[in-house]
Short mmCIF file of C-alpha atoms in Angstrom, two decimals:
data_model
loop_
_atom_site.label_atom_id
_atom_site.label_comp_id
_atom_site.label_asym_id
_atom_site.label_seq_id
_atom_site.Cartn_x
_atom_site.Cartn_y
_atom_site.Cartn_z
CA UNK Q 1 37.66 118.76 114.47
CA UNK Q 2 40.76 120.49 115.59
CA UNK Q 3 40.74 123.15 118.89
CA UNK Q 4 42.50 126.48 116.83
CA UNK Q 5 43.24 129.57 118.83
CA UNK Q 6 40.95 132.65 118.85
CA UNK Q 7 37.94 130.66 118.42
CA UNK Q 8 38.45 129.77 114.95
CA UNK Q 9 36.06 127.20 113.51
CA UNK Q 10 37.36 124.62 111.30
CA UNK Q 11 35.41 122.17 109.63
CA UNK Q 12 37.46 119.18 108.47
CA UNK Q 13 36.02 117.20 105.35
CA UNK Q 14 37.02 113.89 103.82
CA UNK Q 15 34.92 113.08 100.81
CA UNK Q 16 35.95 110.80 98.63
CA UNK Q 17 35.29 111.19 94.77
CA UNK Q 18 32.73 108.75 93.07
CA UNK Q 19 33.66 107.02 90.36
CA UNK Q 20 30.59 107.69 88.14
CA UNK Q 21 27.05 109.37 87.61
CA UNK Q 22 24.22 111.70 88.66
CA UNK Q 23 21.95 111.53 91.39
CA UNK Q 24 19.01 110.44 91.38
CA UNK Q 25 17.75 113.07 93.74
CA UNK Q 26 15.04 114.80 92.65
CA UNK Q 27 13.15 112.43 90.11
CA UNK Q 28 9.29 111.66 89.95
CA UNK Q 29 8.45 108.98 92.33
CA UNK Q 30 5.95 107.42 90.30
CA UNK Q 31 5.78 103.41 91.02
CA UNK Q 32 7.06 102.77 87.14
CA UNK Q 33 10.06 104.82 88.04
CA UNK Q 34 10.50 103.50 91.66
CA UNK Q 35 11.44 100.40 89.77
CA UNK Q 36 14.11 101.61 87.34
CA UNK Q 37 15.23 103.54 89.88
CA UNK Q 38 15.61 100.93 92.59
CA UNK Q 39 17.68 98.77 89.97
CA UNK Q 40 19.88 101.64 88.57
CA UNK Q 41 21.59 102.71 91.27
CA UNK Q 42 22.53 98.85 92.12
CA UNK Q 43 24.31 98.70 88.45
CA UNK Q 44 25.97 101.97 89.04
CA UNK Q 45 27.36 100.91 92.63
CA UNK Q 46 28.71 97.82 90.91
CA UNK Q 47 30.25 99.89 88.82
CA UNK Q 48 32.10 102.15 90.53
CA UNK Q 49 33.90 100.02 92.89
CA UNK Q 50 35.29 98.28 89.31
CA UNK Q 51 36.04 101.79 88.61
CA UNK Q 52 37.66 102.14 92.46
CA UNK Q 53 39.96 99.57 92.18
CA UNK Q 54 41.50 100.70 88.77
CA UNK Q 55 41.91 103.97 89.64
CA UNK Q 56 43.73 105.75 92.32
CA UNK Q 57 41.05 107.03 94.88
CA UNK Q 58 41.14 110.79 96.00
CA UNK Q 59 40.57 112.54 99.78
CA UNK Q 60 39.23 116.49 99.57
CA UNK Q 61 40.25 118.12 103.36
CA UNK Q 62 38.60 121.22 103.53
CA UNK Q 63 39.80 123.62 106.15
CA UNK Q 64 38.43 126.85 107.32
CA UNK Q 65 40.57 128.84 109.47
CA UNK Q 66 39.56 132.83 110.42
CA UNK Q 67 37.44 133.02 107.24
CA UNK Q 68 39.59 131.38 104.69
CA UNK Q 69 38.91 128.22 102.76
CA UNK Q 70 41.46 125.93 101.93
CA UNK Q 71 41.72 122.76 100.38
CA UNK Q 72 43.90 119.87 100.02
CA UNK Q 73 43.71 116.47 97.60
CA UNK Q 74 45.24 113.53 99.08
CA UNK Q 75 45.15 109.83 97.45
CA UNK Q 76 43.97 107.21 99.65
CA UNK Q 77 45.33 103.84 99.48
CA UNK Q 78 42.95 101.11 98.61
CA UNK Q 79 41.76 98.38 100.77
CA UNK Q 80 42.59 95.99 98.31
CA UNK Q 81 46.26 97.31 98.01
CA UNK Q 82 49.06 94.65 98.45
CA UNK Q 83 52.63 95.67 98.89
CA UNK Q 84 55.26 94.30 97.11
CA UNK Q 85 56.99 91.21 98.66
CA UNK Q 86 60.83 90.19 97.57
CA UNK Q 87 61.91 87.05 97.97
CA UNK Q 88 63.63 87.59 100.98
CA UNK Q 89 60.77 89.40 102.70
CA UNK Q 90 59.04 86.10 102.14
CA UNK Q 91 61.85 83.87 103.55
CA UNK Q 92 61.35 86.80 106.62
CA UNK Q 93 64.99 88.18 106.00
CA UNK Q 94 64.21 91.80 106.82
CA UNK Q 95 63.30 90.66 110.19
CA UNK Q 96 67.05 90.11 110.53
CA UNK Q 97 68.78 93.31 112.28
CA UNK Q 98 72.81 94.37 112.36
CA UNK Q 99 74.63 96.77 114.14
CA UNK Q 100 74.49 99.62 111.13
CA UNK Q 101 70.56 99.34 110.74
CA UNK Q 102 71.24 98.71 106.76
CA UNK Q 103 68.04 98.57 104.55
CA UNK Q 104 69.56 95.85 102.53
CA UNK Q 105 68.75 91.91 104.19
CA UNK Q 106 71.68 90.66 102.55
CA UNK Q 107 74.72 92.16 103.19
CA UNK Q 108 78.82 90.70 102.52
CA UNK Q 109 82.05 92.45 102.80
CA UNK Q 110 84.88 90.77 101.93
CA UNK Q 111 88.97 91.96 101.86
CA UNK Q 112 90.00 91.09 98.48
CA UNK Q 113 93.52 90.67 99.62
CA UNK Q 114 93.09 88.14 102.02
CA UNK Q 115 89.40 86.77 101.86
CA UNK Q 116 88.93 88.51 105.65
CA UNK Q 117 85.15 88.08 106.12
CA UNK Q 118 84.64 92.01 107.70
CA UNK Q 119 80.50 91.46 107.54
CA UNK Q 120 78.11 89.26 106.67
CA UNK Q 121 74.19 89.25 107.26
CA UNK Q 122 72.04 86.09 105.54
CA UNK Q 123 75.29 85.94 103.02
CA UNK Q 124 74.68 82.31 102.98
CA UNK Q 125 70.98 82.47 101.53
CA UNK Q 126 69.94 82.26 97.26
CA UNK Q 127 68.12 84.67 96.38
CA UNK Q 128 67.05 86.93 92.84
CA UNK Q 129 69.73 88.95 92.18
CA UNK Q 130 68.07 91.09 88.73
CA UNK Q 131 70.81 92.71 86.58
CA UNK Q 132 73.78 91.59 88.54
CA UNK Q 133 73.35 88.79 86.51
CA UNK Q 134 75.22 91.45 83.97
CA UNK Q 135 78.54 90.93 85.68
CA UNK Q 136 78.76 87.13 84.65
CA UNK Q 137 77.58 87.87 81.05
CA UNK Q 138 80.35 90.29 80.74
CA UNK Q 139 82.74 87.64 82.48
CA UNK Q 140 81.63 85.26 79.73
CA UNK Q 141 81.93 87.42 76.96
CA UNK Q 142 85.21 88.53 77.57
CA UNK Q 143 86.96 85.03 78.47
CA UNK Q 144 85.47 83.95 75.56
CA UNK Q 145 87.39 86.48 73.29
CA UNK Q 146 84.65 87.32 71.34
CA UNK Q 147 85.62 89.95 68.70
CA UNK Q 148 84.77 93.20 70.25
CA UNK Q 149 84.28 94.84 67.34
CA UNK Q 150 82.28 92.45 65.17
CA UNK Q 151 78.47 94.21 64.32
CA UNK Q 152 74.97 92.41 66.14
CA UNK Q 153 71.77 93.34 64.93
CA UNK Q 154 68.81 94.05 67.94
CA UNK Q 155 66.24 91.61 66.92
CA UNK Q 156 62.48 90.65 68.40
CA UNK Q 157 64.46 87.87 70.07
CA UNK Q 158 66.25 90.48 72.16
CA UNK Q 159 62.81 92.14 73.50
CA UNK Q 160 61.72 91.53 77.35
CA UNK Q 161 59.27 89.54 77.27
CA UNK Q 162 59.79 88.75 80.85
CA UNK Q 163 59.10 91.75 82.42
CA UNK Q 164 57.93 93.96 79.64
CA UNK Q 165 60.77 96.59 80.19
CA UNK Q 166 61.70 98.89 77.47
CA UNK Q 167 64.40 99.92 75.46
CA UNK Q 168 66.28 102.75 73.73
CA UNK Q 169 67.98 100.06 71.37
CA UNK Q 170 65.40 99.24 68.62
CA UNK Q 171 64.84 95.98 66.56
CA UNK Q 172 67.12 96.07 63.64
CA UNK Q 173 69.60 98.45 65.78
CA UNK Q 174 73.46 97.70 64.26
CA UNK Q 175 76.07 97.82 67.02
CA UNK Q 176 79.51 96.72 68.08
CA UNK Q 177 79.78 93.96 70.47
CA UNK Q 178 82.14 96.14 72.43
CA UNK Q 179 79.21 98.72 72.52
CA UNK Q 180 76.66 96.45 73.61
CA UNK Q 181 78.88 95.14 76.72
CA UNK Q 182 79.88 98.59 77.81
CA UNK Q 183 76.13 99.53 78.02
CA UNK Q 184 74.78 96.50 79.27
CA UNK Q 185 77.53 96.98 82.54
CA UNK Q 186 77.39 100.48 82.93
CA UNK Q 187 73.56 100.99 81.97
CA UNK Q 188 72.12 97.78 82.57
CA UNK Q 189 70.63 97.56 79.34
CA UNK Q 190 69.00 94.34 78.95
CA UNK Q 191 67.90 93.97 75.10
CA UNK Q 192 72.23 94.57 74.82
CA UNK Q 193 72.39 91.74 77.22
CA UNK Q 194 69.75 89.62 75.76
CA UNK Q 195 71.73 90.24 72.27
CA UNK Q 196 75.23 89.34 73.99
CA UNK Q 197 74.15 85.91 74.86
CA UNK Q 198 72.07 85.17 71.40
CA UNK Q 199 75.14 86.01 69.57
CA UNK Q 200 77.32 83.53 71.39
CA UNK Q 201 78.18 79.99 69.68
CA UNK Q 202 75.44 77.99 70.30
CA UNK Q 203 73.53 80.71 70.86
CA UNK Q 204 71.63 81.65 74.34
CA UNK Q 205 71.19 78.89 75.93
CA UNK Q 206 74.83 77.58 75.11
CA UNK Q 207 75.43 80.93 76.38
CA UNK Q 208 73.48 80.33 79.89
CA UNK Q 209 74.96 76.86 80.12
CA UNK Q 210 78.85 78.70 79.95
CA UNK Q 211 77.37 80.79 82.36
CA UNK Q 212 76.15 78.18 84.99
CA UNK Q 213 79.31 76.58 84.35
CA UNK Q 214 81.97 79.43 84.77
CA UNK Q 215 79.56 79.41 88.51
CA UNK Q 216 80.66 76.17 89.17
CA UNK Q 217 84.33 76.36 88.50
CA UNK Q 218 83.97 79.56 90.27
CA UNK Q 219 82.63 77.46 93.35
CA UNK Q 220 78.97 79.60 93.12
CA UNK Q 221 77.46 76.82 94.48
CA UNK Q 222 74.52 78.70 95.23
CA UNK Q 223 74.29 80.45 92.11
CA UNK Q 224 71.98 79.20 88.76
CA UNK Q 225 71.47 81.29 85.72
CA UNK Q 226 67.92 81.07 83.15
CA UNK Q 227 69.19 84.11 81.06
CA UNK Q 228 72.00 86.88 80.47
CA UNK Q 229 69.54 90.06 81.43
CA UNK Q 230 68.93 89.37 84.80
CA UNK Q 231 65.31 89.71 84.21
CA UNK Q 232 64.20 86.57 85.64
CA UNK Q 233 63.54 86.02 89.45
CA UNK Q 234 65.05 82.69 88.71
CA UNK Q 235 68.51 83.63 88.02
CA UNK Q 236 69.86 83.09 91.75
CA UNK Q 237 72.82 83.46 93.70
CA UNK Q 238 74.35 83.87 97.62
CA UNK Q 239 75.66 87.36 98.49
CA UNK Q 240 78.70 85.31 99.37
CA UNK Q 241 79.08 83.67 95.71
CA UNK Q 242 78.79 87.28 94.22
CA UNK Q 243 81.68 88.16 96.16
CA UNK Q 244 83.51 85.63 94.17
CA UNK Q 245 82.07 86.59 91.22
CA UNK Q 246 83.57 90.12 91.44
CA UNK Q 247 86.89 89.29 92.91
CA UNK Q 248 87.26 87.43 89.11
CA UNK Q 249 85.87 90.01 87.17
CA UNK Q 250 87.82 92.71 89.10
CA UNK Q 251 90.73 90.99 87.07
CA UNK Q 252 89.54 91.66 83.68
CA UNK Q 253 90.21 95.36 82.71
CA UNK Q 254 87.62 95.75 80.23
CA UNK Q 255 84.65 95.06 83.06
CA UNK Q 256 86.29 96.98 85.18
CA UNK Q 257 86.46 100.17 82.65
CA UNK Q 258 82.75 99.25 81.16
CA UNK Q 259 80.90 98.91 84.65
CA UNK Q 260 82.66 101.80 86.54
CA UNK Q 261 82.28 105.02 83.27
CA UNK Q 262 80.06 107.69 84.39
CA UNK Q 263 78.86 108.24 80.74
CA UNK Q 264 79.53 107.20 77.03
CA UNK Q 265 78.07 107.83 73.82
CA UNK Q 266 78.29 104.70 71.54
CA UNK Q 267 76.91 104.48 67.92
CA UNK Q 268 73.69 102.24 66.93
CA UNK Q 269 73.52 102.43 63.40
CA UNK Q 270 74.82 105.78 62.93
CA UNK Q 271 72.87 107.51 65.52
CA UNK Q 272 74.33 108.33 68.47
CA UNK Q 273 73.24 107.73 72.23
CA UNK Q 274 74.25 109.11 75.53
CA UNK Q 275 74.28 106.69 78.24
CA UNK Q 276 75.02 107.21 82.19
CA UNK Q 277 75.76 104.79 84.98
CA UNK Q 278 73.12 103.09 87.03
CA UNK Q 279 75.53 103.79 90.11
CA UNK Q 280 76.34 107.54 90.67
CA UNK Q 281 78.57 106.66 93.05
CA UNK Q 282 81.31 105.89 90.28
CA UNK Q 283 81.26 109.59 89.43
CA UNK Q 284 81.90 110.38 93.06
CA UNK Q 285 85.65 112.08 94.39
CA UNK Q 286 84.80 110.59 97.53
CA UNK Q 287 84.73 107.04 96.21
CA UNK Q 288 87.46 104.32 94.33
CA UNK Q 289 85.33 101.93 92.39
CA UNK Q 290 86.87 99.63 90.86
CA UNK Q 291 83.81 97.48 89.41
CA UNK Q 292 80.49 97.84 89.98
CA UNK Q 293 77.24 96.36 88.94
CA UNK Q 294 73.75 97.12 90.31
CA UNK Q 295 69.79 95.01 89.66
CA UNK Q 296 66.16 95.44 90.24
CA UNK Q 297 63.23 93.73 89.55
CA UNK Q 298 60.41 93.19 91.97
CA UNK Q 299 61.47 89.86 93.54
CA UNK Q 300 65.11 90.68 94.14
CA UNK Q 301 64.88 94.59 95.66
CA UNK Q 302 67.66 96.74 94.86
CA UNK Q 303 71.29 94.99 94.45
CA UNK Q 304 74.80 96.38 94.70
CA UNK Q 305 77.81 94.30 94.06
CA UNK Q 306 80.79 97.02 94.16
CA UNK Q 307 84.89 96.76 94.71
CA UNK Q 308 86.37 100.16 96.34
CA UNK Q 309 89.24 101.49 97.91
CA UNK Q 310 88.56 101.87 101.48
CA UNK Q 311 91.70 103.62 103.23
CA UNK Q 312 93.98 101.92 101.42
CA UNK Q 313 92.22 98.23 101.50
CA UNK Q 314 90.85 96.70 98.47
CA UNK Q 315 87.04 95.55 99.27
CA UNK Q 316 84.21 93.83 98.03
CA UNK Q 317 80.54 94.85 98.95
CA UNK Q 318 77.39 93.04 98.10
CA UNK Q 319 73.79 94.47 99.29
CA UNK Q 320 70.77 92.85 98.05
CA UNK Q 321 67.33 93.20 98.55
CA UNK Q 322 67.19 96.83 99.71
CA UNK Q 323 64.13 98.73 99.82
CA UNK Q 324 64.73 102.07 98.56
CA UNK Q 325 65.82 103.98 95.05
CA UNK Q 326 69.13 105.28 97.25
CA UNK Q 327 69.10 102.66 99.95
CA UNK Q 328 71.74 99.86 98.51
CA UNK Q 329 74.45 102.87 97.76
CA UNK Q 330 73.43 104.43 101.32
CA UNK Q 331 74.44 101.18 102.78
CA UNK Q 332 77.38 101.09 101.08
CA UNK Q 333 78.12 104.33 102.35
CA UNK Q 334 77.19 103.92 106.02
CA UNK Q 335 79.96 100.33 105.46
CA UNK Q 336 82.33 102.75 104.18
CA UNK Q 337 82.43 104.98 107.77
CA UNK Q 338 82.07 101.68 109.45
CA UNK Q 339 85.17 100.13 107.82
CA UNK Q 340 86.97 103.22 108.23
CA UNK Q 341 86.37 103.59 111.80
CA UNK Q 342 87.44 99.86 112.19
CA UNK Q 343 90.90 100.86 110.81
CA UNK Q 344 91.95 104.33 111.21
CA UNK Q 345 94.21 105.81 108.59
CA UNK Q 346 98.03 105.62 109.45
CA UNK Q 347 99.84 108.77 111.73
CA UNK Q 348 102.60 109.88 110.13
#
């Protein structure tokens, strides 16, 4: 009950909806009927908590206030709901606090022209890092000189059956390989992915053992790969092995132009599709990207692996495990004013 001016009553309700039936309010109390209903209700009680925990559960407020009615429908989180833990929640690395409150645990930032470590938080722990995965399928790909414009086919084999993620690219979509690493880069699109790495000699898992080994020679000791999607929580690596990672794929021009396009239309089997980055950021005046590649899934949080222009200085940025649709580009962002109040543009 809340004190309102003028004497107003209000009367403040919370009801929350039932999941099923009518009352039984009302009925004959004969003793034949006492039984049935005596036993109904008990089936019906069972069955609406089933029914509660399925479906989201619903709070009616009603408020009077000087003669008007109003009401207001609010869900109410179940007792049985569990957040979602990442992997670094459970190894308790968003406990760990730094000087620009970032929402990402795992934060490196790395001068590409000297190695300078400028930050570092947890840099040195494995952890999923989702679609990132995407920047050393490209790296791969293109070392491998793989003909660009050879035609793969989208086959069942290509389908998530990981995570159960969808696609625009059907089974028995025609496309260049070209095609299928520009959107798997700049979209993230993980059946073009899952098709990169099937369509390698040897197929995928010759594919995933170049992969683990380009980590090695890259000295990603803390890096292992399962699969060329990124849709596995066991795909693994260190913030500070990603910043290797992009430092070498920085040098190849074609994952530089494929991760950091706004937008491209591409042709699967005659029909045309529009596809955008995952990373608005590359569309930005206020930013110099230079490569990018972001990844969720559940277990890793949001990831950012990014190389920019920062007055003048060529950097390297890794965030993962951020909580938040925008929070792994607002960290980059907030390491952007950080960096440039560390080294203030040159007078005259």
């Amino acid at each position: 009950m809340f004190k309102l001016a003028l004497g107003a009553i209000v009367s403040l309700l919370f009801i929350l909806t039932p999941a099923s039936a009518a009352s039984t309010e009302g009925r004959p109390q004969a003793t034949s009927v006492k039984k049935q209903i005596v036993k109904k209700p008990a089936r019906r009680k069972v069955q609406a908590s089933a029914v509660a925990t399925e479906r989201p559960r619903i709070a009616k407020r009603i408020t009077v206030v000087r003669g008007k009615r109003s009401v207001i429908y609010r869900p109410v989180r179940s007792a049985n709901f569990i957040p979602i833990r990442t992997a670094g929640d459970a190894a308790g690395l968003n406990l760990t606090r730094d000087p620009l409150a970032l929402a990402s645990s795992v934060a490196f930032v790395l001068d590409q022209s000297n190695s300078e470590v400028l930050f570092e938080k947890n840099a040195n722990v494995a952890l999923p890092i989702a679609s990132i995965t995407k920047l050393m399928t490209g790296l791969v790909v293109v070392q491998a000189q793989q003909d660009m414009n050879e035609m793969l086919t989208i086959t069942e084999d290509d389908v998530d059956r990981e995570k159960h993620t969808g696609s625009r690219l059907r089974v028995g979509a025609r496309m260049t390989r070209g095609n299928l690493l520009h959107i798997a880069l700049m979209s993230s699109e993980n059946r073009a992915a899952a098709a990169l790495g099937r369509n390698y000699p040897g197929g995928i898992s010759a594919f995933v053992a170049a992969m683990n080994a380009k980590a090695r020679l890259l000295g990603m000791n803390d890096t292992r790969y399962v699969d060329s999607s990124g849709l596995s929580s066991r795909n693994i690596a260190s913030a500070r092995d990603l910043a290797k990672l992009a430092v070498v794929a920085h040098q190849e021009p074609l994952l530089r132009e494929y991760s950091t396009d706004p937008k491209s239309v591409v042709d699967a089997s005659g029909r045309m599709m529009h596809y955008s980055n995952t990373n608005y950021l590359v569309a930005s005046p206020d930013w110099e990207i230079g490569l990018q590649k972001t990844g969720f899934i559940n277990e890793a949080g949001r990831c950012l692996v990014m190389q920019a222009m920062i007055q003048g200085r060529a950097v390297i940025m890794v965030f993962l495990d951020s909580k938040g649709k925008q929070s792994r580009t607002a960290d980059a962002g907030r390491m952007r004013r950080w960096l440039e109040a560390l080294r203030p543009p040159a007078v005259g």
